[in-house]
Amino acid sequence: MHFVVCAKQIPDPETPPSAFRIDEANNEVIPAPGISPVLSQFDGMAAEAALRIIEAAGEGKITVISLGQESAQAAIKQVLAMGADEGILLEDDALQGGDSYTTARTLAAAIEKLGDVDAVFCGRQAADWDMGQVGLGLAELLGWPSAIIAKDVQIENGTMHVQRVLADGFETVALPLPAVVTISNEIGDPRYPKLQQIMRAARKTVNRWSAEDLGLDPSTVGDAGARLKLERLFIPELGGDVEIMEGESAEEQAQNLATTLREAKVL
Amino acid sequence: MARNILVIGELDGGALSSTTAELVGGASRLADGGQVSVTLTGAGASGQTDAAFAAGADRAFVNDDATYDEFRSDQWVGAAEQAIDQSAPDVILIAQSIVGRDLGPRLAFRRDTAVAMDCVSIEDSGGAFRATRPCYGGNAQATYAFATSPAIATVRAKSQEPLDPPREGASGEVVELSGAGESRAEIVGREAAVAEGLQLQDAPVVVSGGRGLGAPEGFGLVEELAEAIGTDKAAVGSSRAACDLGWYPPSQQVGLTGKVVTPDLYIAIAISGASQHMAGCSGSKTIIAINKDPEANIFKAARYGIVGDYKEVLPPLIEAVKNLD
Ligand SMILES: Cc1cc2nc3c(=O)[nH]c(=O)nc-3n(C[C@H](O)[C@H](O)[C@H](O)COP(=O)(O)OP(=O)(O)OC[C@H]3O[C@@H](n4cnc5c(N)ncnc54)[C@H](O)[C@@H]3O)c2cc1C
């Protein structure tokens, strides 16, 4: 079995809201000083899901692919340290920027170039733009079936069984391979690589493919090919205007809150 | 500018879902003289056309096949494609639901166009369709224009108003969709996991607990407060940190990757107010925070607050609420 894990490097989503800044002139997030970018959490979980299947089967190979800049090597190395076998960085000026469409198109071209892939594992959404469409876009471009927001994935006799998270429970779906699955946090925390694995991953070479290597016309990828045009990025007003309850004791504060809520007709 | 709009409708217990009515209402305002069409698929769909016309639709594409009662991507894409071919929409609206999260991107790639997910605002600005959606875990919002057509948006529940009053007795055109077609995915099992009684998204009051409760037992006090407010009014939610610790069921998680709630009153107890949590509750009318850290982010979103230890604040608060008449 050959699995692909798609991995994206993003600004740390746990950056405190007070340190989150936007450059409104350029519609960009300003990286918070002293906070390093990270592997998007759900992508680490996607790697975890793929690794569990390969360990249970006792055979198989994982290729981790990232579309990004030079620094995205770190995201690839992290998945390699977890246990993936090979890494590919899709990096090229023509590939920079773009939207979910160009991302899926570029990743699909890489998966087609690999040729022998049985399943693709993605995070349910990248934890920066929160769009949640690259996995489905890949499935559509490759012509494969898919299931999204999985809490468990098993593969048996060429069929993928995916337990999906619904609003009111769970549903198990069977898909013929090859297929795409997107993973949610219900799967559990990804493993921490051991020091030895981190050192081994650090020595591995990461392959690099450009738009030309992928046979992609530069006008159809990156910023040039984007279909969603970002016109404005802004920080919304929370506007709570909080009134803190006074009181000598917790009892007094609690009573004040109940009275205030009644007066404001909230309760 | 007049534009044709197609809404991918959903049934809830056999009736037009409230979100579909909201989307059709939003579509009829945006259409500006264009036609509003809606798809209705699943058992009893053709019995809901009048409800769809009253909600603002001019035309309904229906298929009563019960296989649509469960979501199978291939079938839903097929139905949507038929409706697109017959209604030539400029804009397609889908709820940000279990259906929409899958169908939106599938349809966009199938029709060689683009989708903006989880939109909280859709508008006509200067004749062009634009959609605004939260991103960066709710820290930011982004407004997009579309370079391709039709523009597709999945839209968050309660972000559009239904027509008020509805157009009672309005009529429209009914078009039958052809067969549901094959699905490559087969549904082989299903497991319900819902809290009894009042559901989170329907409750006018949501009382949520977080990691600061310190132990699963802390939810006992949170539940007591909800009971004091009224079991017919208040439901209990939780932060992801508390769910991940196994203190409360994942079905009750509020936030970006949990449920989005818009109650009249949201009470956050021992929750720090991370952007991804606020993404699920910032649409509440009034937010109350109980937190021992006066610097906690939750106080920036709250209208009322108590700075203190929940163990000391909740018992008298429960009594005080019980004594309100
Ligand atoms: C991609 C992504 C998606 C996410 N999705 C979600 C989501 O859907 N929902 C969600 O909730 N989170 C989500 N998170 C996690 C989020 O970032 C926070 O980590 C989480 O919300 C924190 O939960 P918390 O507020 O309960 O815990 P903490 O942040 O640990 O806050 C605990 C709070 O309790 C207070 N406290 C401690 N003791 C007491 C006491 N005795 N009395 C009163 N107050 C006390 C503390 O002052 C603190 O403010 C997501 C994160 C990522 C990266």
XYZ file of C-alpha atoms and ligand atoms in Angstrom:
645
model
C 0.000 0.000 0.000
C 1.196 3.486 -0.805
C -0.383 6.403 1.054
C 0.060 10.121 0.553
C -0.283 12.501 3.494
C -0.794 16.164 2.570
C 0.868 18.494 5.063
C 0.643 22.272 5.331
C 2.758 24.624 7.360
C 0.716 27.427 8.971
C 1.085 30.235 11.518
C 0.532 28.693 14.963
C -3.275 28.724 15.446
C -2.786 28.812 19.204
C -1.231 32.274 18.920
C -3.012 34.321 21.616
C -5.700 36.550 20.043
C -3.907 39.581 21.538
C -0.817 38.769 19.412
C -2.783 38.212 16.203
C -2.184 41.030 13.684
C -3.173 41.740 10.114
C -1.520 43.850 7.437
C -4.747 45.236 5.995
C -3.017 46.945 3.063
C -1.749 43.605 1.768
C -4.490 41.350 3.161
C -1.932 39.270 5.035
C -1.451 37.932 8.525
C 1.655 39.373 10.180
C 3.604 36.512 11.767
C 3.562 36.932 15.562
C 7.121 37.646 16.769
C 8.739 34.691 18.511
C 6.037 32.191 17.502
C 7.232 29.640 14.934
C 4.959 28.277 12.216
C 3.690 24.745 12.804
C 2.344 21.717 10.969
C -1.423 22.203 10.703
C -2.774 20.045 13.572
C -5.244 18.089 11.482
C -2.450 17.135 9.047
C -0.492 15.591 11.926
C -3.638 13.625 12.726
C -3.904 12.578 9.061
C -0.339 11.237 9.291
C -1.296 9.420 12.499
C -4.281 7.774 10.782
C -2.109 6.598 7.865
C 0.624 5.296 10.177
C -1.832 3.275 12.281
C -3.084 1.465 9.179
C 0.416 0.679 7.930
C 1.495 -0.568 11.349
C -1.564 -2.824 11.596
C -0.952 -4.181 8.079
C 2.779 -4.619 8.670
C 3.608 -3.180 5.280
C 3.247 -0.057 3.204
C 4.797 3.272 2.416
C 3.889 6.867 3.165
C 4.870 9.852 1.050
C 4.306 13.249 2.615
C 3.698 16.139 0.225
C 3.643 19.817 1.081
C 2.895 22.749 -1.163
C 4.625 25.742 0.330
C 7.768 27.742 0.720
C 11.220 26.569 1.712
C 10.255 26.700 5.411
C 7.571 24.035 4.820
C 10.464 21.535 4.896
C 9.944 21.606 8.668
C 6.364 20.341 8.310
C 7.554 17.562 5.992
C 10.363 16.599 8.389
C 7.899 16.405 11.246
C 5.763 13.848 9.381
C 8.928 11.980 8.315
C 9.964 11.837 11.979
C 6.565 10.397 12.860
C 7.325 7.532 10.483
C 6.621 8.573 6.885
C 9.088 7.278 4.276
C 9.531 10.030 1.726
C 8.937 13.751 1.469
C 8.197 15.998 -1.491
C 8.114 19.786 -1.385
C 6.176 21.463 -4.181
C 8.017 24.742 -4.334
C 8.307 27.243 -7.123
C 7.553 30.963 -7.550
C 4.694 30.065 -9.890
C 3.087 27.902 -7.187
C 3.043 30.554 -4.453
C -0.174 32.130 -3.194
C -3.294 30.740 -4.766
C -6.442 29.293 -3.224
C -8.002 25.918 -2.467
C -8.495 25.292 -6.184
C -4.861 25.830 -7.178
C -3.679 23.914 -4.097
C -5.782 20.867 -4.950
C -4.765 21.094 -8.598
C -1.057 21.185 -7.723
C -1.286 18.355 -5.178
C -3.354 16.253 -7.602
C -0.661 16.657 -10.262
C 1.955 15.429 -7.758
C -0.176 12.423 -6.791
C -0.680 11.567 -10.456
C 3.071 11.830 -11.018
C 3.677 9.345 -8.188
C 1.247 7.080 -9.993
C 0.771 4.141 -7.627
C -1.078 5.809 -4.737
C -3.826 3.821 -2.948
C -5.134 6.486 -0.580
C -4.649 10.154 0.295
C -4.952 11.418 3.882
C -5.612 15.114 4.496
C -6.575 17.144 7.550
C -10.264 18.112 7.716
C -9.238 21.721 7.105
C -6.038 23.739 7.239
C -6.113 25.514 10.587
C -5.234 28.871 9.005
C -7.878 29.474 6.297
C -10.290 26.839 7.681
C -11.737 26.190 4.208
C -11.891 22.402 4.290
C -11.927 21.772 0.570
C -8.534 20.547 -0.635
C -9.190 16.867 0.194
C -12.505 16.914 -1.659
C -10.958 18.840 -4.531
C -8.275 16.150 -4.841
C -10.923 13.432 -4.893
C -12.824 15.252 -7.613
C -9.714 15.964 -9.750
C -8.416 12.391 -9.367
C -11.887 10.912 -9.896
C -11.816 9.070 -6.546
C -14.457 8.594 -3.839
C -13.940 10.355 -0.518
C -15.132 10.681 3.048
C -14.545 13.701 5.267
C -14.159 14.486 8.978
C -13.096 10.994 10.033
C -12.524 9.770 13.580
C -11.307 6.331 12.503
C -10.030 4.737 9.282
C -9.416 1.046 8.546
C -8.472 -0.683 5.298
C -9.389 -4.284 4.526
C -9.276 -6.127 1.200
C -9.090 -3.005 -0.907
C -11.930 -1.259 0.925
C -11.535 1.752 3.185
C -13.880 1.916 6.177
C -14.252 5.435 7.498
C -16.051 6.367 10.673
C -17.296 9.909 10.087
C -18.298 12.493 12.666
C -21.868 13.758 12.110
C -23.756 16.457 14.036
C -25.695 13.816 15.966
C -23.451 10.766 15.992
C -21.156 8.750 13.763
C -21.526 6.975 10.456
C -19.348 4.274 8.913
C -18.807 4.493 5.161
C -17.134 1.911 2.924
C -15.154 3.240 -0.044
C -13.373 1.316 -2.805
C -9.663 2.254 -3.114
C -8.125 4.479 -4.285
C -9.857 7.041 -2.083
C -9.336 10.300 -0.201
C -10.114 10.740 3.491
C -9.926 13.854 5.683
C -9.183 13.467 9.385
C -10.674 15.245 12.396
C -9.338 15.699 15.930
C -11.621 12.921 17.254
C -8.965 10.482 15.990
C -6.759 11.496 18.920
C -3.403 13.204 19.309
C -0.668 12.388 16.806
C 2.396 10.574 18.159
C 5.470 12.466 19.363
C 8.517 11.359 17.388
C 11.450 10.048 19.415
C 14.745 11.947 19.299
C 16.302 9.208 17.178
C 13.480 9.483 14.638
C 13.820 13.264 14.528
C 17.545 12.907 13.810
C 16.942 10.320 11.114
C 14.282 12.530 9.492
C 16.640 15.519 9.599
C 19.134 13.621 7.420
C 16.569 12.535 4.831
C 16.513 14.447 1.562
C 13.241 16.022 0.624
C 12.514 15.940 -3.115
C 11.484 19.162 -4.806
C 9.093 19.458 -7.658
C 8.334 22.643 -9.593
C 5.312 23.573 -11.704
C 7.280 22.421 -14.731
C 8.102 19.050 -13.122
C 4.379 18.628 -12.571
C 3.513 19.637 -16.128
C 1.411 22.537 -14.861
C 0.904 25.700 -16.877
C 1.999 28.553 -14.540
C -1.097 30.572 -15.468
C -3.346 27.897 -13.884
C -1.622 27.657 -10.494
C -0.547 29.923 -7.623
C -1.913 33.451 -7.499
C -2.459 33.509 -11.276
C -4.832 30.557 -11.185
C -6.796 31.463 -8.055
C -10.554 31.679 -8.450
C -11.412 33.160 -5.090
C -10.155 36.716 -4.997
C -9.382 37.841 -1.468
C -10.563 41.444 -1.346
C -10.378 42.168 2.346
C -8.894 40.521 5.439
C -9.836 42.079 8.765
C -10.183 41.468 12.485
C -13.864 41.433 13.458
C -15.095 43.459 16.418
C -15.896 41.315 19.444
C -17.596 44.276 21.098
C -18.395 42.754 24.478
C -18.013 45.936 26.534
C -17.896 43.828 29.645
C -19.452 44.828 32.960
C -17.702 42.996 35.812
C -19.940 42.216 38.785
C -18.935 44.002 41.980
C -19.176 42.412 45.390
C -17.271 41.671 48.585
C -17.832 37.951 48.265
C -18.637 35.354 45.625
C -22.199 35.289 47.043
C -22.630 39.016 46.473
C -21.190 38.853 42.945
C -23.439 35.917 42.098
C -26.511 37.707 43.455
C -25.570 40.858 41.506
C -25.244 38.845 38.314
C -28.640 37.202 38.770
C -30.256 40.598 39.500
C -28.509 42.306 36.562
C -29.592 39.535 34.198
C -33.177 39.835 35.381
C -33.147 43.636 35.033
C -31.669 43.335 31.540
C -34.417 40.772 30.805
C -31.740 38.248 29.839
C -33.011 35.697 32.359
C -28.310 43.170 -10.996
C -30.813 40.364 -11.502
C -29.230 36.986 -10.824
C -30.498 33.418 -10.750
C -29.841 31.638 -7.493
C -29.987 27.940 -6.736
C -30.317 26.816 -3.112
C -29.457 23.208 -2.304
C -32.246 22.446 0.148
C -32.240 19.996 3.028
C -35.066 18.271 4.832
C -35.050 17.865 8.582
C -37.362 15.122 9.808
C -39.169 15.274 6.460
C -39.810 19.041 6.615
C -37.994 21.945 4.970
C -35.046 22.638 7.294
C -34.935 26.003 9.038
C -31.550 26.701 7.439
C -32.979 26.045 3.970
C -35.756 28.556 4.698
C -33.094 31.074 5.765
C -31.052 30.476 2.598
C -34.099 30.770 0.328
C -35.033 34.000 2.129
C -31.492 35.336 1.673
C -31.546 34.230 -1.976
C -34.822 36.038 -2.700
C -33.292 39.296 -1.428
C -30.092 38.772 -3.462
C -31.844 37.661 -6.656
C -32.974 41.219 -7.437
C -35.532 40.074 -9.994
C -33.711 36.843 -10.927
C -35.165 33.404 -10.268
C -34.722 31.533 -6.987
C -34.666 27.756 -7.377
C -34.318 25.152 -4.649
C -33.603 21.402 -4.721
C -35.602 19.214 -2.355
C -34.516 15.599 -2.154
C -35.488 12.735 0.135
C -38.643 11.032 1.363
C -41.584 13.435 1.270
C -39.670 16.130 -0.642
C -42.539 16.920 -3.029
C -44.765 17.648 -0.025
C -42.434 20.515 0.951
C -42.637 22.566 -2.226
C -45.313 24.906 -0.812
C -43.121 25.553 2.225
C -40.238 26.372 -0.157
C -42.421 28.761 -2.213
C -43.632 30.435 0.985
C -39.980 30.802 2.013
C -39.260 32.684 -1.222
C -38.481 30.125 -3.954
C -39.909 30.442 -7.484
C -39.099 26.902 -8.570
C -38.457 23.596 -6.818
C -36.488 20.648 -8.205
C -37.726 17.560 -6.367
C -36.906 13.889 -5.989
C -38.720 11.806 -3.354
C -36.123 9.009 -3.387
C -35.470 8.049 0.248
C -31.803 7.271 -0.463
C -31.281 11.053 -0.210
C -32.230 10.893 3.466
C -28.627 9.948 4.116
C -25.814 11.911 2.560
C -24.046 10.221 -0.322
C -21.817 12.670 -2.142
C -22.188 11.147 -5.617
C -25.992 11.264 -5.500
C -26.213 14.787 -4.109
C -23.701 16.068 -6.684
C -25.817 14.392 -9.384
C -29.023 16.066 -8.230
C -27.305 19.452 -7.927
C -25.833 19.125 -11.424
C -29.257 18.433 -12.938
C -30.685 21.490 -11.204
C -27.729 23.619 -12.355
C -28.168 22.501 -15.964
C -31.841 23.484 -15.863
C -31.637 26.735 -13.906
C -28.314 28.285 -15.040
C -27.593 29.849 -11.644
C -25.173 32.724 -11.121
C -24.941 31.840 -7.435
C -25.409 28.545 -5.556
C -26.075 28.565 -1.802
C -25.667 25.484 0.406
C -25.894 25.216 4.189
C -22.614 24.711 6.062
C -23.921 21.337 7.249
C -22.792 17.718 6.986
C -24.165 17.932 3.429
C -22.673 21.301 2.521
C -19.180 20.649 3.882
C -18.874 17.803 1.370
C -21.124 18.913 -1.484
C -19.777 22.498 -1.692
C -16.202 21.605 -2.684
C -17.266 18.549 -4.716
C -19.658 20.642 -6.783
C -17.204 23.524 -7.213
C -14.510 21.234 -8.611
C -17.008 19.250 -10.709
C -18.330 22.437 -12.333
C -14.881 23.959 -12.685
C -15.657 26.919 -10.438
C -15.015 27.976 -6.811
C -16.690 27.823 -3.412
C -16.266 29.934 -0.266
C -16.994 27.820 2.832
C -18.819 28.721 6.042
C -19.867 32.213 4.971
C -21.495 34.498 7.524
C -22.389 37.225 5.050
C -23.323 37.166 1.363
C -23.976 40.390 -0.464
C -24.315 42.247 -3.672
C -21.730 44.971 -3.743
C -21.583 47.102 -6.840
C -23.325 44.433 -8.889
C -20.882 41.677 -7.910
C -21.541 38.797 -5.516
C -19.251 38.747 -2.489
C -19.015 36.413 0.468
C -17.424 36.962 3.879
C -16.252 34.149 6.122
C -14.281 33.694 9.328
C -10.745 32.300 9.039
C -7.644 31.893 11.219
C -9.712 30.111 13.817
C -12.121 33.042 14.014
C -9.363 35.608 14.631
C -10.033 37.167 11.232
C -12.643 37.412 8.519
C -12.074 37.404 4.767
C -14.224 38.840 1.979
C -13.992 37.180 -1.424
C -15.075 37.932 -4.961
C -15.320 35.118 -7.512
C -13.336 34.862 -10.756
C -15.531 32.020 -12.059
C -19.252 31.332 -12.325
C -21.437 30.091 -10.793
C -20.186 31.413 -7.449
C -20.818 28.850 -4.715
C -21.067 29.641 -1.009
C -21.774 27.381 1.926
C -23.556 29.504 4.498
C -23.609 29.281 8.276
C -26.948 28.576 9.974
C -28.751 31.655 11.377
C -26.642 34.070 9.327
C -29.511 34.740 6.884
C -33.008 35.824 7.828
C -35.989 33.855 6.528
C -38.714 35.911 4.807
C -40.833 37.560 7.469
C -43.728 37.190 6.980
C -43.456 34.164 4.661
C -45.336 34.367 1.345
C -48.182 32.094 2.502
C -50.020 30.487 -0.387
C -47.393 31.514 -2.965
C -47.042 29.106 -5.837
C -44.181 28.153 -8.089
C -42.954 25.704 -10.664
C -42.238 22.089 -9.665
C -39.660 20.145 -11.689
C -39.001 16.424 -11.141
C -35.339 15.400 -11.019
C -34.434 12.071 -12.605
C -33.077 9.011 -10.731
C -30.701 9.288 -7.791
C -27.932 7.290 -9.489
C -25.122 5.201 -8.065
C -22.979 5.964 -5.051
C -19.392 4.736 -4.776
C -19.560 5.180 -1.015
C -21.723 2.726 0.886
C -23.050 3.574 4.334
C -22.498 0.465 6.449
C -23.165 1.657 9.997
C -24.544 4.455 12.093
C -24.328 5.280 15.748
C -26.319 8.008 17.458
C -24.525 10.211 19.986
C -26.756 13.007 21.170
C -27.561 14.393 24.553
C -31.110 13.714 25.716
C -33.635 16.495 25.696
C -33.003 20.006 24.429
C -30.362 20.135 21.677
C -27.444 22.569 21.859
C -28.306 24.435 18.651
C -31.961 24.866 19.625
C -31.454 26.012 23.225
C -32.106 29.692 24.028
C -29.487 29.397 26.784
C -26.203 27.472 26.594
C -24.082 26.944 29.699
C -20.572 25.705 28.818
C -17.670 24.449 30.889
C -13.964 24.343 30.056
C -10.618 22.980 31.145
C -10.548 25.367 34.097
C -13.183 23.191 35.789
C -10.153 21.092 36.727
C -11.974 17.754 36.768
C -14.978 16.085 35.118
C -16.930 16.567 38.354
C -16.915 20.319 37.661
C -19.555 19.688 34.995
C -21.891 18.684 37.833
C -22.149 22.344 38.892
C -22.419 23.473 35.258
C -25.358 21.099 34.751
C -26.966 22.286 37.989
C -26.865 25.872 36.754
C -28.470 24.795 33.467
C -31.187 22.956 35.412
C -31.809 26.001 37.599
C -32.345 28.095 34.455
C -34.716 25.410 33.182
C -34.315 22.086 31.358
C -36.622 23.413 28.628
C -34.393 26.489 28.163
C -30.769 25.623 28.832
C -28.428 23.033 27.308
C -24.867 22.251 28.408
C -21.855 22.722 26.134
C -18.137 22.309 26.501
C -14.811 23.557 25.151
C -12.702 21.267 23.029
C -10.052 21.081 25.749
C -12.645 19.613 28.133
C -13.930 17.183 25.457
C -10.404 16.088 24.526
C -9.769 15.324 28.205
C -12.829 13.069 28.131
C -14.714 15.215 30.659
C -17.721 15.790 28.415
C -19.073 14.109 25.231
C -17.686 15.428 21.907
C -21.258 15.939 20.684
C -21.457 18.898 23.105
C -18.312 20.651 21.883
C -18.837 24.281 20.927
C -16.480 25.911 18.446
C -14.841 25.885 15.076
C -14.624 22.090 14.970
C -17.692 21.522 17.127
C -21.136 23.077 17.062
C -21.926 26.664 16.233
C -24.542 27.987 18.636
C -26.395 31.312 18.593
C -28.435 31.363 21.818
C -29.859 34.450 23.509
C -27.528 33.770 26.417
C -24.173 31.955 26.477
C -22.525 31.355 29.842
C -18.838 30.403 29.596
C -17.477 28.895 32.792
C -13.728 28.357 33.195
C -13.215 28.816 29.456
C -10.372 31.077 28.287
C -12.104 32.251 25.095
C -9.644 31.012 22.449
C -10.634 32.227 18.973
C -11.572 28.663 17.928
C -14.011 28.429 20.831
C -15.468 31.881 20.146
C -15.982 30.810 16.519
C -18.772 28.626 17.862
C -20.483 31.089 20.215
C -19.670 34.665 19.191
C -23.073 34.946 17.499
C -24.795 34.666 20.892
C -26.874 37.712 21.878
C -25.368 37.997 25.356
C -22.223 36.286 26.641
C -21.441 35.890 30.331
C -17.982 34.846 31.503
C -17.036 33.319 34.829
C -13.267 33.030 35.012
C -10.654 33.518 37.713
C -8.260 35.287 35.331
C -9.324 38.926 34.729
C -7.081 38.981 31.622
C -8.801 35.978 30.000
C -9.801 36.672 26.389
C -13.392 35.620 27.100
C -13.963 38.926 28.945
C -13.315 40.778 25.648
C -16.352 39.107 24.124
C -18.546 39.031 27.233
C -21.246 41.542 28.208
C -21.244 40.565 31.897
C -18.604 38.811 33.930
C -17.546 37.536 37.306
C -13.849 37.304 38.096
C -13.566 34.419 40.504
C -13.272 30.722 41.173
C -16.231 28.868 39.669
C -16.373 26.585 42.723
C -17.207 29.599 44.879
C -19.343 31.471 42.346
C -21.596 28.739 40.985
C -23.308 27.465 44.186
C -24.649 30.926 45.167
C -25.412 31.722 41.503
C -27.487 28.538 41.222
C -29.402 29.563 44.370
C -29.886 33.136 43.141
C -31.202 31.927 39.776
C -33.594 29.508 41.492
C -34.886 32.414 43.584
C -35.637 34.605 40.550
C -39.360 34.560 40.028
C -7.586 23.983 14.584
C -8.139 24.113 15.951
C -9.499 23.930 16.163
C -10.042 24.076 17.444
N -11.381 23.917 17.622
C -11.915 24.172 18.848
C -13.324 24.103 19.089
O -14.114 23.750 18.210
N -13.788 24.382 20.321
C -12.966 24.761 21.344
O -13.469 25.016 22.458
N -11.634 24.807 21.159
C -11.093 24.522 19.938
N -9.733 24.567 19.782
C -8.883 24.700 20.976
C -8.692 26.133 21.445
O -7.625 26.707 20.750
C -8.380 26.136 22.941
O -7.233 25.362 23.170
C -9.513 25.618 23.802
O -10.738 26.237 23.446
C -9.217 25.890 25.255
O -10.242 25.376 26.066
P -10.532 25.989 27.496
O -10.876 27.406 27.383
O -11.504 25.088 28.168
O -9.161 25.776 28.251
P -8.025 26.811 28.673
O -7.608 27.649 27.534
O -7.020 26.025 29.389
O -8.771 27.801 29.669
C -9.163 27.458 30.956
C -9.684 28.723 31.617
O -10.211 28.386 32.881
C -9.870 29.407 33.801
N -9.894 28.781 35.126
C -9.031 27.883 35.638
N -9.421 27.496 36.871
C -10.563 28.179 37.151
C -11.446 28.213 38.259
N -11.235 27.449 39.327
N -12.524 29.024 38.197
C -12.753 29.823 37.114
N -11.932 29.824 36.029
C -10.861 29.002 36.040
C -8.494 29.874 33.385
O -8.278 31.203 33.838
C -8.595 29.779 31.862
O -9.030 31.016 31.314
C -9.181 24.403 18.515
C -7.821 24.571 18.289
C -7.293 24.433 17.027
C -5.835 24.637 16.817
